[in-house]
Tab-separated table of C-alpha atoms in Angstrom:
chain	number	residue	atom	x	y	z
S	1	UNK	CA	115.681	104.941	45.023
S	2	UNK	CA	114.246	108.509	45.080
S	3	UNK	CA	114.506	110.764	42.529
S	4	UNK	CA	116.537	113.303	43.020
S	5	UNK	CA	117.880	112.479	46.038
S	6	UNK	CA	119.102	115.621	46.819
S	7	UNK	CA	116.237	117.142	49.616
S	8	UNK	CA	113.873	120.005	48.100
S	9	UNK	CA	115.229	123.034	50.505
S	10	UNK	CA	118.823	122.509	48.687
S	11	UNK	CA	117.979	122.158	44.678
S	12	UNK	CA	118.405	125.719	44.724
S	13	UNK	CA	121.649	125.232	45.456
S	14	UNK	CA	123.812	122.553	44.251
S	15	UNK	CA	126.573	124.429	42.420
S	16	UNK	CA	127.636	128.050	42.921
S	17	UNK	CA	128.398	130.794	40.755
S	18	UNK	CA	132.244	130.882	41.515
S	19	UNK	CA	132.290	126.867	40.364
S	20	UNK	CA	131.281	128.144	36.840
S	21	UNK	CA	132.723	131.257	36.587
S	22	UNK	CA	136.507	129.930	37.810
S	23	UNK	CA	135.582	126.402	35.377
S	24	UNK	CA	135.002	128.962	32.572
S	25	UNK	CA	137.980	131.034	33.525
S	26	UNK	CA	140.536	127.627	33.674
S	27	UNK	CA	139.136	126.559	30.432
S	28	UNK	CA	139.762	129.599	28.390
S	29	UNK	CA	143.013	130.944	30.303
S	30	UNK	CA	140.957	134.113	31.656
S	31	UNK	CA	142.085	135.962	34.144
S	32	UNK	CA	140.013	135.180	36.978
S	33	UNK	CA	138.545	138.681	38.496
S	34	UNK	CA	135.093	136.379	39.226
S	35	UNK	CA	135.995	134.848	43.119
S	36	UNK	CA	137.481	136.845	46.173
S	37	UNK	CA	140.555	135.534	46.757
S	38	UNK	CA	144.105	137.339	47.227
S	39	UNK	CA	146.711	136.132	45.164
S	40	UNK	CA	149.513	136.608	47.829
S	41	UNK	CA	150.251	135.919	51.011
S	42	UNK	CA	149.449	137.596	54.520
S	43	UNK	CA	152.236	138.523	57.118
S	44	UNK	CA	155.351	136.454	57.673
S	45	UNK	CA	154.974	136.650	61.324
S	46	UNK	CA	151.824	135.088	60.926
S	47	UNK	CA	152.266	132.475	58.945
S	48	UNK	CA	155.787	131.430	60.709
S	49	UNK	CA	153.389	131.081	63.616
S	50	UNK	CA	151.731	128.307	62.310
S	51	UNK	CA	154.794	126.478	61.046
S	52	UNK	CA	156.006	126.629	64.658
S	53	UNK	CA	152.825	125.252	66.436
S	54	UNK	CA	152.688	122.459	63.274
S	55	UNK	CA	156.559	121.756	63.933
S	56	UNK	CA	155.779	122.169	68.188
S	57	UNK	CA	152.692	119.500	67.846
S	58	UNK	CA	149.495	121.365	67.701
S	59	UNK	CA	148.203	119.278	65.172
S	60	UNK	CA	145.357	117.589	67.395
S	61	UNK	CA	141.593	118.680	68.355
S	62	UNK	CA	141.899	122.168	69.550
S	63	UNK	CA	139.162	122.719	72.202
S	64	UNK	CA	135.438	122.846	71.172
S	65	UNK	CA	135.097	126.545	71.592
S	66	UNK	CA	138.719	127.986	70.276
S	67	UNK	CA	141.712	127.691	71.619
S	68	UNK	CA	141.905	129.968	74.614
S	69	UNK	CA	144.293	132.444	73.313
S	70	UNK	CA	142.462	132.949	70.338
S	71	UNK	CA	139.673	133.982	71.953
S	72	UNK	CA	141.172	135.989	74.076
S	73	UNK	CA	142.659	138.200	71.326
S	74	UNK	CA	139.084	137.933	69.578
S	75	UNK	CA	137.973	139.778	72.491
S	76	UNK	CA	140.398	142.464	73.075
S	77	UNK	CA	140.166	143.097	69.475
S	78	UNK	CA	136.094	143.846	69.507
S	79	UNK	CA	137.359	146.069	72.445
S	80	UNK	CA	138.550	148.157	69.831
S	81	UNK	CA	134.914	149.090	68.789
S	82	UNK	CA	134.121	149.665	72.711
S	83	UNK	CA	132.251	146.001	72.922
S	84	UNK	CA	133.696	144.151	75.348
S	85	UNK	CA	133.189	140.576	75.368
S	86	UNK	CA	134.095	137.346	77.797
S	87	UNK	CA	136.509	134.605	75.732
S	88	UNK	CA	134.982	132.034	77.834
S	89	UNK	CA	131.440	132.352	77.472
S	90	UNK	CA	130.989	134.838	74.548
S	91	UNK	CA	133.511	134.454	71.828
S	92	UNK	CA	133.449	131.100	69.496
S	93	UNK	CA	136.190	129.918	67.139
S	94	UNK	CA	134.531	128.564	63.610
S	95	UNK	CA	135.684	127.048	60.850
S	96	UNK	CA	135.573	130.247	58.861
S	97	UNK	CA	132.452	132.990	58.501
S	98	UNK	CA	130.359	130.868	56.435
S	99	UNK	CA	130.061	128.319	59.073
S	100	UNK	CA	129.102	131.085	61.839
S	101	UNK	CA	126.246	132.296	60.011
S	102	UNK	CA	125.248	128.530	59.105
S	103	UNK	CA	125.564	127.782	63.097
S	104	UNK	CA	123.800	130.940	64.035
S	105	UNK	CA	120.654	130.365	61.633
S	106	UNK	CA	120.626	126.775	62.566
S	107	UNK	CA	120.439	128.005	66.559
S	108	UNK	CA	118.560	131.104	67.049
S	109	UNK	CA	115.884	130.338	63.807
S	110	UNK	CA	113.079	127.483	64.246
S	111	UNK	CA	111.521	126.360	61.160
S	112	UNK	CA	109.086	128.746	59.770
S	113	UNK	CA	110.529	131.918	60.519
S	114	UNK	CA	111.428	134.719	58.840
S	115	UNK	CA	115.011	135.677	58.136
S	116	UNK	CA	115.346	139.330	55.873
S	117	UNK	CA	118.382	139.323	54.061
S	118	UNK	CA	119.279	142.383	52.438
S	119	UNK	CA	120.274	141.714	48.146
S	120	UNK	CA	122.100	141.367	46.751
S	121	UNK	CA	123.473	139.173	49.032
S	122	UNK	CA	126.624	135.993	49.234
S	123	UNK	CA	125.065	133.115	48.139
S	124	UNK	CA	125.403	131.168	51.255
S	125	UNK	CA	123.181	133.146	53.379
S	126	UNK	CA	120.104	131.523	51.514
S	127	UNK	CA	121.472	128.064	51.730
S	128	UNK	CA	121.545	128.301	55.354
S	129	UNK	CA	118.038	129.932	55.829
S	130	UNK	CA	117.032	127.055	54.082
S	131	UNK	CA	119.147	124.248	55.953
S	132	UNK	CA	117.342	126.062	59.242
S	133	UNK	CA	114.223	125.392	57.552
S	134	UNK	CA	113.107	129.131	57.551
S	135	UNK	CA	111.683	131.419	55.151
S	136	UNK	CA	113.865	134.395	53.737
S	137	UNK	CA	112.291	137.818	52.674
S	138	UNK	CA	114.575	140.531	50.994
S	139	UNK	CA	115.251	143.437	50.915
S	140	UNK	CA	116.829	145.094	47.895
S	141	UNK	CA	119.414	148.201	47.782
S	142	UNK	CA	118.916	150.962	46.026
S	143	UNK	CA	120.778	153.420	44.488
S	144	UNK	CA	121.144	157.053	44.473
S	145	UNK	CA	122.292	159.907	42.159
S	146	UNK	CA	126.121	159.165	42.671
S	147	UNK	CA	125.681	155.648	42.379
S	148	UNK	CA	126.322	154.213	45.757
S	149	UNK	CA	123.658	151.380	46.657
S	150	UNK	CA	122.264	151.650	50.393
S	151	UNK	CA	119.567	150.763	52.387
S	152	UNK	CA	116.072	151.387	51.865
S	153	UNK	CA	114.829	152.097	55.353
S	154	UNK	CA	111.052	151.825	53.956
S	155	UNK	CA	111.064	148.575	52.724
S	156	UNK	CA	113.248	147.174	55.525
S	157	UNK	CA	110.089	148.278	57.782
S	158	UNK	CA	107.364	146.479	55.774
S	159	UNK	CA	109.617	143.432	55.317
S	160	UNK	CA	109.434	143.089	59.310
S	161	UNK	CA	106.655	140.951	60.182
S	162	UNK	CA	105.260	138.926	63.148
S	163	UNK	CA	107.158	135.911	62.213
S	164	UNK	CA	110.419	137.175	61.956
S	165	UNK	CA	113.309	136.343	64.116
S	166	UNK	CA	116.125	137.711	62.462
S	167	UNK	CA	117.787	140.140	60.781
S	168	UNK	CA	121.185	139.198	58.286
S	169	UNK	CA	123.381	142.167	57.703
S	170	UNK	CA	126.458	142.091	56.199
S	171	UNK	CA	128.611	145.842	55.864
S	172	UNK	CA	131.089	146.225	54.399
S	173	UNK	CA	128.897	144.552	51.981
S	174	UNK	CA	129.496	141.639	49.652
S	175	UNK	CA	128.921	141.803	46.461
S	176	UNK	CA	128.456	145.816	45.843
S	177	UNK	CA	131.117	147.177	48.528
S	178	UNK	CA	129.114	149.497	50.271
S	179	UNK	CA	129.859	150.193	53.631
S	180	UNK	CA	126.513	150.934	55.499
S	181	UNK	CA	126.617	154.681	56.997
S	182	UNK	CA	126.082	155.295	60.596
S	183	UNK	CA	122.392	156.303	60.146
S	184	UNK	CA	121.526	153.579	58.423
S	185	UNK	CA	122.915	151.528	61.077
S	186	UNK	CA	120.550	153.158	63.071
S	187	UNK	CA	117.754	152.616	61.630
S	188	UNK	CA	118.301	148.744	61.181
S	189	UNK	CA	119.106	149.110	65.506
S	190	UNK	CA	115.779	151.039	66.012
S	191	UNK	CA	113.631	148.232	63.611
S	192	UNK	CA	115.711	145.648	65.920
S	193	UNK	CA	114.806	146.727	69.525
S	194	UNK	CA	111.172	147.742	68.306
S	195	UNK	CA	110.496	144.435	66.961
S	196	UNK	CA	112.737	142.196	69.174
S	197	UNK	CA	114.597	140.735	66.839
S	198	UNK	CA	118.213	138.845	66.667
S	199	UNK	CA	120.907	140.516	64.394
S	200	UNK	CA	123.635	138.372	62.480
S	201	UNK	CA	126.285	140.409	61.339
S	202	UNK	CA	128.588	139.118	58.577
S	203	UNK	CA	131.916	141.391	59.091
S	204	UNK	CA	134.291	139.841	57.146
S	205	UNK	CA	135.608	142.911	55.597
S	206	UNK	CA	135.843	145.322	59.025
S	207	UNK	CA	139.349	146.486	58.028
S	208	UNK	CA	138.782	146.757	54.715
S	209	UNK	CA	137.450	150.118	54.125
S	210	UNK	CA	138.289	152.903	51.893
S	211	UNK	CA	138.182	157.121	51.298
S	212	UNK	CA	135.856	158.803	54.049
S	213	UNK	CA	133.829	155.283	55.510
S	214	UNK	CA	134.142	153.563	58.319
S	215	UNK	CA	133.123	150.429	59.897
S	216	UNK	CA	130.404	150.795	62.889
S	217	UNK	CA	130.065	147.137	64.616
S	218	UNK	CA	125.964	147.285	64.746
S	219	UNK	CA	126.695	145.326	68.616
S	220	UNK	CA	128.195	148.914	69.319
S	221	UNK	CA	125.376	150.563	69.027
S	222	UNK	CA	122.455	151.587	71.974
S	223	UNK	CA	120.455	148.298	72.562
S	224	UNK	CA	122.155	145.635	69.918
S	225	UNK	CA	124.875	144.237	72.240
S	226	UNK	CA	122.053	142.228	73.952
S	227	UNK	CA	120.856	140.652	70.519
S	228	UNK	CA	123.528	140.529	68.142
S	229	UNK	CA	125.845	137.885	66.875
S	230	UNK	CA	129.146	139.674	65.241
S	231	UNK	CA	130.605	137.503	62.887
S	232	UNK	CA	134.203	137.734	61.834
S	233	UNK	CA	137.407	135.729	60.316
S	234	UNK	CA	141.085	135.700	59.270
S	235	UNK	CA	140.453	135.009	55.897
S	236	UNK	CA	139.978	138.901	54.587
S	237	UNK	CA	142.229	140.458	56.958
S	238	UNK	CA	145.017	138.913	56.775
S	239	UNK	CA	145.029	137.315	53.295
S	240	UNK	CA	144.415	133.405	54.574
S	241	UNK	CA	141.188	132.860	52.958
S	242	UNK	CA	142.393	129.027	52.958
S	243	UNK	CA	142.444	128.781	56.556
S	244	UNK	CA	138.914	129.291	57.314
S	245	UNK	CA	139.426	129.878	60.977
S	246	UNK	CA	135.914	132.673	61.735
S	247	UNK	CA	134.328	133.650	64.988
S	248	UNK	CA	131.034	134.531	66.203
S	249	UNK	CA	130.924	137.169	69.146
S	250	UNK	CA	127.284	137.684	71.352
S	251	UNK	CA	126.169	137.639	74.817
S	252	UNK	CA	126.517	133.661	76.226
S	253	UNK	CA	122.834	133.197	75.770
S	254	UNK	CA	123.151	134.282	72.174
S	255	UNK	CA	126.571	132.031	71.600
S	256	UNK	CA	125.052	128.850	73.371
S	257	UNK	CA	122.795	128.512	70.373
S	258	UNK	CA	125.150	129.042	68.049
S	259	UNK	CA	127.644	126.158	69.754
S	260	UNK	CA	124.980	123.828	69.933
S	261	UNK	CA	124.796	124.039	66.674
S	262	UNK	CA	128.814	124.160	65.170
S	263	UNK	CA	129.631	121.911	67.528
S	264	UNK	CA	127.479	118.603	65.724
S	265	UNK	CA	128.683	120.479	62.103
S	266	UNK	CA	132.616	120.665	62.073
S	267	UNK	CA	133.016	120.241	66.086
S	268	UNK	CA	136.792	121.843	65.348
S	269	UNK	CA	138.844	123.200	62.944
S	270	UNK	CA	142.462	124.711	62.193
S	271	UNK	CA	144.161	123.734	65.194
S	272	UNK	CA	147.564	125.205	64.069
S	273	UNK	CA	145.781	128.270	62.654
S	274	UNK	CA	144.413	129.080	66.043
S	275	UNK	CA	147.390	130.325	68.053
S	276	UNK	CA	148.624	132.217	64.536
S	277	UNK	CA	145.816	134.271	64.189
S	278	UNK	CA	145.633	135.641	67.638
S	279	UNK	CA	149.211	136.489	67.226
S	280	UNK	CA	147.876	138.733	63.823
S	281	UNK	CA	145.576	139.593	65.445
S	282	UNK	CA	147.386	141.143	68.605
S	283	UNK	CA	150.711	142.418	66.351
S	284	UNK	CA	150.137	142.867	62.715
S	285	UNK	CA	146.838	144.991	62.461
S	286	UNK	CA	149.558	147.800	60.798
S	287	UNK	CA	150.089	145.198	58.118
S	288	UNK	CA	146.293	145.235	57.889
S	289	UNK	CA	146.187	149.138	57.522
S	290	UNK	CA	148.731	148.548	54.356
S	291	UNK	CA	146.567	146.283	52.770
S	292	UNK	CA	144.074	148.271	52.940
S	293	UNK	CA	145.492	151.050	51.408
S	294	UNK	CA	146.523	148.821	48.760
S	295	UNK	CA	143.205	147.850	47.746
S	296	UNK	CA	141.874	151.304	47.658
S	297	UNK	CA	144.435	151.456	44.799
S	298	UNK	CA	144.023	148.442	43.736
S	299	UNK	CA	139.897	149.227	43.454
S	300	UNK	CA	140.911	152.922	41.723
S	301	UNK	CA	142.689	151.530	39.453
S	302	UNK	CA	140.394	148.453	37.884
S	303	UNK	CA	137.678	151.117	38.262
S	304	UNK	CA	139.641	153.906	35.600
S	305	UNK	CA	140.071	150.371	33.647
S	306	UNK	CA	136.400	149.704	33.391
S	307	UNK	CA	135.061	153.309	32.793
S	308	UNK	CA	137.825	152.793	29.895
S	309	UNK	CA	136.485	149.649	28.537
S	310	UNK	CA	133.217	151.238	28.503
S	311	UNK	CA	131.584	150.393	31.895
S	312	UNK	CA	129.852	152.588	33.847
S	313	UNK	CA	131.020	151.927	37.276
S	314	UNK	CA	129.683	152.290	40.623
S	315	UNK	CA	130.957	153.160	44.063
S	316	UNK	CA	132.562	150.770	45.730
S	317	UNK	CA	133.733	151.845	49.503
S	318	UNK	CA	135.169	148.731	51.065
S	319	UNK	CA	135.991	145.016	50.693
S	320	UNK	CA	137.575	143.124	47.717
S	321	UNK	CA	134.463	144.024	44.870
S	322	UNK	CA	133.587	146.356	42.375
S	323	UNK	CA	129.982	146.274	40.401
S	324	UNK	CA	130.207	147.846	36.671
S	325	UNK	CA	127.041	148.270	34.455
S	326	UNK	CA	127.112	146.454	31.374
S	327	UNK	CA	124.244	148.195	29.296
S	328	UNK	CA	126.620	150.664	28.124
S	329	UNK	CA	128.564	148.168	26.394
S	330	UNK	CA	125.255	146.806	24.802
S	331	UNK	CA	124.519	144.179	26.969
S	332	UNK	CA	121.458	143.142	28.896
S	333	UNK	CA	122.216	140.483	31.053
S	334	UNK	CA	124.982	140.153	33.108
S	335	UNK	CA	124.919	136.494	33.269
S	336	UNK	CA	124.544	135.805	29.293
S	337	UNK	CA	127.684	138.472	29.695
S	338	UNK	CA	129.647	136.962	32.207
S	339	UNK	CA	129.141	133.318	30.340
S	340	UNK	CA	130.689	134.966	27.194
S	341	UNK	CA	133.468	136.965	28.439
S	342	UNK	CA	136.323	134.538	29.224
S	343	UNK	CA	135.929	133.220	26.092
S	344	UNK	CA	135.222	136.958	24.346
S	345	UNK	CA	137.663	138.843	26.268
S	346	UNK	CA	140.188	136.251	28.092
S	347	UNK	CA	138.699	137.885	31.564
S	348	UNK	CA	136.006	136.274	34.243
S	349	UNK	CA	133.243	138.536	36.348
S	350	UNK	CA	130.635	136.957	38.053
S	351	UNK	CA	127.048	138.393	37.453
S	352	UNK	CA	125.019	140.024	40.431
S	353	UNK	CA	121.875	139.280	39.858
S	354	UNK	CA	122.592	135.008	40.894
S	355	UNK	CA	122.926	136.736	44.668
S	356	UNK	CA	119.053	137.928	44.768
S	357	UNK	CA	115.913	136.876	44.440
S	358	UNK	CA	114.381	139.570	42.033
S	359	UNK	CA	117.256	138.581	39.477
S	360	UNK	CA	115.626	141.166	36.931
S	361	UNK	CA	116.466	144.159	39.348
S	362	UNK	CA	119.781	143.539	39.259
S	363	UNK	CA	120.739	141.700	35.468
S	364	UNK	CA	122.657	144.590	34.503
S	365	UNK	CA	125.754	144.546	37.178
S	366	UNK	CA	128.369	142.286	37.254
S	367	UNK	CA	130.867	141.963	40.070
S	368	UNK	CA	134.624	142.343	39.495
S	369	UNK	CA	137.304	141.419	42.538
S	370	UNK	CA	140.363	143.578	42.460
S	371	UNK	CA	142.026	141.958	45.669
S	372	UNK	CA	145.001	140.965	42.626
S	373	UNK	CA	148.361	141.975	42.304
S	374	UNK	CA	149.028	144.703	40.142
S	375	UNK	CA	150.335	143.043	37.040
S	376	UNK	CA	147.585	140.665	37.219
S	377	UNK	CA	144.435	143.792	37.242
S	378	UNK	CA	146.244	145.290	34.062
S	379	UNK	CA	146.633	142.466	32.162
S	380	UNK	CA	142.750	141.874	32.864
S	381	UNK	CA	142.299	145.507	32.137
S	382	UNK	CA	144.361	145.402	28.653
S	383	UNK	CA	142.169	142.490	27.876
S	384	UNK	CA	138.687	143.875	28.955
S	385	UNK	CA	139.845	147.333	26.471
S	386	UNK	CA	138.506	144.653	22.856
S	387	UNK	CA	135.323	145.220	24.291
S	388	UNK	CA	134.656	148.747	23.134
S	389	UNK	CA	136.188	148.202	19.914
């Protein structure tokens, strides 16, 4: 038999970051501050939802595209960003984000095209350029004097060339939780009517948004309604990261790809889940607004913790992460760092440079989640203190 069987476009990525990091954390009793996960529960409403369609029998396929009221309240929920989109022919139910993006790459990209991601960025991305047998290019933040990370315009315009087909942009944006501003949005719109190309936006963490940002859908703006896929899911807004129950939004050209492609990969998922979310999604978005303002805390306070333990921190204006520089505690690398601190400190980070190509750029951040109750960010903060001493 071959050896390795495992196919050449995936050795890159047989294990994740998050297995280690959480293995390391379970084997040394660290507080786990590596993977974004909440450690409680979203809205009782919600979740009595699904008990009541398990206990009423919707526990069978659901159809191919979503059930039909979860689509609809997909839709009338995008309304809220003034895109309006048909359940029946442009909204799709997936079994989470991760699959949308997989299912959109797969559809829209044919093998040798270009697909510019913009790094650091989630580790799956890359998997799935590579299962759609295309060719990534990057594009790395940069930062400025305050130390938020954003776009560089420049070298988004020389990454663009004649074979590429799409644009990946995920804002608020995992791992460094910056929430791209409205003229950077514009620029990536202008560079995607000028060259034609399809957009893929990952917004996972739309409500989750902090001090003066805001989310701008890029579909929203002048010309990108035509050629962009919105991407969405339960998971992040209302605490159910378990559930995996995503959607993809674009005009019914755009989505037919897409479902030709999710429909041979999970065909359905989360049958119960379905009519839940749509009722979240229709009645508890004030719930969402709370947990929002909970995590702005929440990301205040582990940031005082780690300028206290001797990071220096930077901005973080949205989702579950915060990115700390670990030069000033006399480290190098953020991976050799992250390795040693369960065991060192009793506390687990995962480094930032594993979600990039130009690893070197990037070896002195680590990401921290803070979407943790209370007691649970101070204990990792008392813990993370031994450092500087």
């Amino acid at each position: 038999m071959r050896v390795p069987a495992l196919v050449t476009r995936l050795r890159p990525f047989s294990s994740t970051i998050f297995a280690e990091m959480t293995a390391l954390a379970t084997r040394h009793g660290a507080v786990n501050l590596g993977q974004g996960f909440p450690d409680t529960d979203g809205p009782v409403s919600m979740l009595d939802a699904a008990k009541t369609a398990i206990d009423s029998g919707v526990n069978q396929y659901p159809p191919g595209p979503g059930v039909p009221e979860l689509r609809q309240a997909i839709a009338e929920h995008r309304s809220r960003y003034g895109t309006e989109y048909d359940p029946d022919t442009e909204v799709l139910v997936t079994v989470g984000a991760t699959e949308a993006i997989a299912a959109s790459l797969l559809g829209l990209v044919e093998p040798g095209d270009e697909v510019v991601l913009i790094e650091p960025y989630y580790d799956s991305y890359a998997a799935s350029v590579a299962l759609a047998g295309a060719t990534r290019r990057t594009v790395g933040l940069v930062e400025d004097a305050s130390g938020r990370l954003g776009l560089d315009v420049a070298a988004l315009t020389a990454a663009i060339g004649p074979r590429t087909r799409a644009l990946l942009v995920n804002t608020p944006h995992n791992p460094t939780g910056t929430v791209f501003t409205r003229s950077e949005l514009d620029a990536i719109a202008r560079l995607a009517v000028e060259h034609d190309l399809v957009v893929i936006t990952d917004e996972v963490y739309e409500h989750l948004v902090f001090d003066d940002a805001s989310h701008v859908p890029l579909a929203a703006l002048p010309g990108m309604r035509e050629r962009t896929v919105t991407i969405s899911s339960a998971g992040k807004t209302f605490n159910v990261t378990g559930w995996k129950i995503g959607w993809a939004c674009a005009p019914a050209e755009l989505l037919g790809a897409v479902r030709a492609a999710k429909q041979f990969l999970t065909f359905v998922g989360g049958a119960p889940f379905q009519p839940a979310v749509a009722h979240a999604l229709r009645t508890e978005l004030e719930w969402v607004e709370k947990l929002r303002i909970s995590l702005q805390d929440k990301r205040s306070r582990l940031a005082d913790g780690l300028r206290a333990a001797g990071f220096e921190v930077r901005s973080s204006e949205g989702t579950y992460f915060i990115t700390a520089d670990v030069r000033p505690l006399g480290f190098t690398d953020g991976a050799d760092f992250c390795r040693a601190l369960p065991e060192r400190a009793g506390v687990a980070a995962v480094p930032v440079q594993v979600f990039t190509d130009h690893p070197e750029q990037w070896k002195h951040l680590v990401r921290f989640a803070f979407c943790k109750r209370d007691e649970v960010l101070d204990e990792a903060i008392r813990r993370l203190r031994g450092l500087s001493g």
